[in-house]
Tab-separated table of C-alpha atoms in Angstrom:
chain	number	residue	atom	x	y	z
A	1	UNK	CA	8.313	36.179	-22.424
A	2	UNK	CA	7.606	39.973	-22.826
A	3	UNK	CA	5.659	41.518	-25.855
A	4	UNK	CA	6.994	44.665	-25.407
A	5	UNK	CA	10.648	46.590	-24.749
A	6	UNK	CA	12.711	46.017	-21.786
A	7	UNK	CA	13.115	48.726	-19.016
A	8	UNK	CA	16.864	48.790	-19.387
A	9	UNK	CA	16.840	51.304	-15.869
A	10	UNK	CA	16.739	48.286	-14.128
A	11	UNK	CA	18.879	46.082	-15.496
A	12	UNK	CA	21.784	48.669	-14.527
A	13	UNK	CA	23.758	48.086	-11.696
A	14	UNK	CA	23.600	51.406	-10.335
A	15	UNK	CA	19.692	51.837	-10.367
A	16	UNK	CA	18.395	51.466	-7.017
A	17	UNK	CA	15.277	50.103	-6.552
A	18	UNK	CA	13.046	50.805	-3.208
A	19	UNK	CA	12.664	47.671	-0.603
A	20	UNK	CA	8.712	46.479	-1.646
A	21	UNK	CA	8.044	48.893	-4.624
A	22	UNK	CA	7.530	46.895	-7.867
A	23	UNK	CA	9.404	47.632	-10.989
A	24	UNK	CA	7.752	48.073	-14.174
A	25	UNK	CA	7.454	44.306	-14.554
A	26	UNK	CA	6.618	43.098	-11.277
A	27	UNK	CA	8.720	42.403	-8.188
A	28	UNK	CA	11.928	42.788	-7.675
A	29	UNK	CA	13.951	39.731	-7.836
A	30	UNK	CA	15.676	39.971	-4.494
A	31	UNK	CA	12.105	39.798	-2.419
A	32	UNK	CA	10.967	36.803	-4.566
A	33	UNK	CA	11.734	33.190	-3.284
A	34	UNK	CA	11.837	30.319	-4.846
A	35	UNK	CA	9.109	28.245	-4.426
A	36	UNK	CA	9.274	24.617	-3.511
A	37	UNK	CA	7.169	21.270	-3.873
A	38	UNK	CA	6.297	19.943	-1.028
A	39	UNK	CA	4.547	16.597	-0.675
A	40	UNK	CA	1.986	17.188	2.074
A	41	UNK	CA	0.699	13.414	2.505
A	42	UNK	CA	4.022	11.193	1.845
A	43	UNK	CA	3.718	8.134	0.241
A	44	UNK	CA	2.232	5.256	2.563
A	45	UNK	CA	4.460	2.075	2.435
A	46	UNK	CA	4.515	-1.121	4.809
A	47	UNK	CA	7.559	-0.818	7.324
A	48	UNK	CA	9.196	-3.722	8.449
A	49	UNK	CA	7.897	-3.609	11.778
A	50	UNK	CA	3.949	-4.299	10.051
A	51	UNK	CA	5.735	-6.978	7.862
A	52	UNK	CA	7.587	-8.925	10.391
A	53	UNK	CA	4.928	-10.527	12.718
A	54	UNK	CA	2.732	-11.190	9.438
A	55	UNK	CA	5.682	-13.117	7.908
A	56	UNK	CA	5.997	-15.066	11.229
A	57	UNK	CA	2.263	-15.807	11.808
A	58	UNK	CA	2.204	-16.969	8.483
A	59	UNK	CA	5.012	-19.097	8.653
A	60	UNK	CA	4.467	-20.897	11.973
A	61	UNK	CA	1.040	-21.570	10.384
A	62	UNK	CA	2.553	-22.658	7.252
A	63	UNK	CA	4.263	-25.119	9.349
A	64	UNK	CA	1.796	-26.555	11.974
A	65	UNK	CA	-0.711	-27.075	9.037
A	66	UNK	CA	1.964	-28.923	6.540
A	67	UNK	CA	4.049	-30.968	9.692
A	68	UNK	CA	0.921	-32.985	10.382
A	69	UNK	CA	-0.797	-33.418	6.902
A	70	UNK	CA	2.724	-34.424	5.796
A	71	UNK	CA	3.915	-37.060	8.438
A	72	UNK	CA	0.574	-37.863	10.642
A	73	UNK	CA	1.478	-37.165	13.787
A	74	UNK	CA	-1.176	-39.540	15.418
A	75	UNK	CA	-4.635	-38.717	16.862
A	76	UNK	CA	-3.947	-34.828	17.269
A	77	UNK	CA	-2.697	-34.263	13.359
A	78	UNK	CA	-6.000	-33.088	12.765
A	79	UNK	CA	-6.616	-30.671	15.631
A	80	UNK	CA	-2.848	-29.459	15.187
A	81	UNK	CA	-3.302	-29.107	11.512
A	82	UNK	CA	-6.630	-26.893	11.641
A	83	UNK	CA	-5.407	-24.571	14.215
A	84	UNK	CA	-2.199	-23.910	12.163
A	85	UNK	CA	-4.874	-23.477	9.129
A	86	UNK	CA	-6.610	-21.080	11.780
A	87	UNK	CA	-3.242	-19.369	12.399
A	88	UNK	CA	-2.051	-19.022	8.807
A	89	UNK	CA	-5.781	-17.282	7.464
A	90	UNK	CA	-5.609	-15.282	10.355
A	91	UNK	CA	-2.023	-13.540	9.337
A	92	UNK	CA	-3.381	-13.821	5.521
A	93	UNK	CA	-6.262	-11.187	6.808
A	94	UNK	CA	-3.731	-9.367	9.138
A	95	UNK	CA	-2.029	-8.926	6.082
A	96	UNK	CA	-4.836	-7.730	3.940
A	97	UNK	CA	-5.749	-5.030	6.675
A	98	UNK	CA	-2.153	-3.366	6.812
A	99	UNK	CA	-1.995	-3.502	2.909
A	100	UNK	CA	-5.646	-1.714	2.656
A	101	UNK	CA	-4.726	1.029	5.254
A	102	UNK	CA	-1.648	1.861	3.142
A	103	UNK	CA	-3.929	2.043	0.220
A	104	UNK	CA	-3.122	-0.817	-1.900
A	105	UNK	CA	-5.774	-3.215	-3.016
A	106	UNK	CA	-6.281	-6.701	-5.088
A	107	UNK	CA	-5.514	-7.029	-8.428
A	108	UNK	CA	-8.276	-5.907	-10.135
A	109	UNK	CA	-10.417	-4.258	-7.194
A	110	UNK	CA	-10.041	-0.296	-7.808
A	111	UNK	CA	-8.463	1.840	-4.841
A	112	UNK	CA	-10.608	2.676	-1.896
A	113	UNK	CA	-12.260	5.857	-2.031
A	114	UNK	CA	-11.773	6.134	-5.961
A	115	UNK	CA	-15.652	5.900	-6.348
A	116	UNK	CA	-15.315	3.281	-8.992
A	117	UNK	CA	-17.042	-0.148	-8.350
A	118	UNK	CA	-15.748	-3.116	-8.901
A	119	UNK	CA	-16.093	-5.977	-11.034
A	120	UNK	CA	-18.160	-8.634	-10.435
A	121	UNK	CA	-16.650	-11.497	-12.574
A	122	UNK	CA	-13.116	-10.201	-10.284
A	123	UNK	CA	-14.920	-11.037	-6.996
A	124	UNK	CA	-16.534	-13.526	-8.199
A	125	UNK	CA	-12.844	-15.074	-8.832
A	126	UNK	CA	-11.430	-14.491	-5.686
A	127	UNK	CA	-14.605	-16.685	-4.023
A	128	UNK	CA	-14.538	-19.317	-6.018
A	129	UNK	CA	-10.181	-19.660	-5.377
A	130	UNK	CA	-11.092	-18.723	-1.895
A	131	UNK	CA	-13.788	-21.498	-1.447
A	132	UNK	CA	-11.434	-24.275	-3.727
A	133	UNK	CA	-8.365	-23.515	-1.224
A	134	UNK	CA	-10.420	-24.007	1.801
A	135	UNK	CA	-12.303	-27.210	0.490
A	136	UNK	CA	-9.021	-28.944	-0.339
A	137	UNK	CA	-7.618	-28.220	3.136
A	138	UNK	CA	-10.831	-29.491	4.814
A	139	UNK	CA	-10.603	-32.570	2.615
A	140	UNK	CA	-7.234	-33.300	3.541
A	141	UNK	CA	-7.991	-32.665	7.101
A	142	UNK	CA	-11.352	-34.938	7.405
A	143	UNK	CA	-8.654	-37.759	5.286
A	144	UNK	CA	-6.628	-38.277	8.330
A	145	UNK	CA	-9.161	-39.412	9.866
């Protein structure tokens, strides 16, 4: 808002104003455009085509590890049921890679390149649920036996 009195000149229709001279309060209103927000980075999401093989790697992992821990297929249960272990961490970290490059993180961990550090008692969490999950699948494995 203006302190001071309006220049009623140019708020007639008649008063001509020259192309690129400013009027007492600034430019004229036909060479100004409006200005719009543009995001210059758009927002980073997983597309399907990251998701799908993940899902499937996962899945077909799922399944060779729980098929022969579930009905004992025999000698090769074990061997079957460790490489679908093998298959199932390795979409789990597959996963974890495409999910960091689109910048999301682990409950708890700050984002990357925030400068923050993270908690110790966090990491120490994920470890020790880490290290639980893979000792109970070892000690199911070594049980067929």
């Amino acid at each position: 808002m203006e302190a001071g009195p309006r220049d009623t000149e140019q708020d007639a229709p008649d008063a001509l104003h020259e192309t690129g001279s400013l009027s007492p309060d600034g430019p004229d209103e036909l060479e100004a455009t409006p200005e719009v927000e543009v995001e210059l980075r758009p927002v980073r999401r997983l597309r399907i085509w990251q998701l799908a093989p993940i899902v499937m790697l996962a899945a077909v992992g799922s399944l060779m590890f729980a098929f022969p821990l579930a009905f004992e297929f025999g000698d090769g249960g074990a061997v079957v049921a460790m490489l679908g272990l093998l298959i199932s961490c390795c979409a789990a970290g597959w996963g974890m890679m495409a999910a960091r490059r689109v910048g999301y993180t682990w409950p708890g961990l700050p984002q990357r390149g925030s400068g923050e550090r993270s908690d110790w008692r966090v990491i120490a969490l994920y470890v020790a649920v880490g290290g639980a999950l893979v000792a109970l699948a070892v000690w199911r494995v070594a049980r067929l036996r």
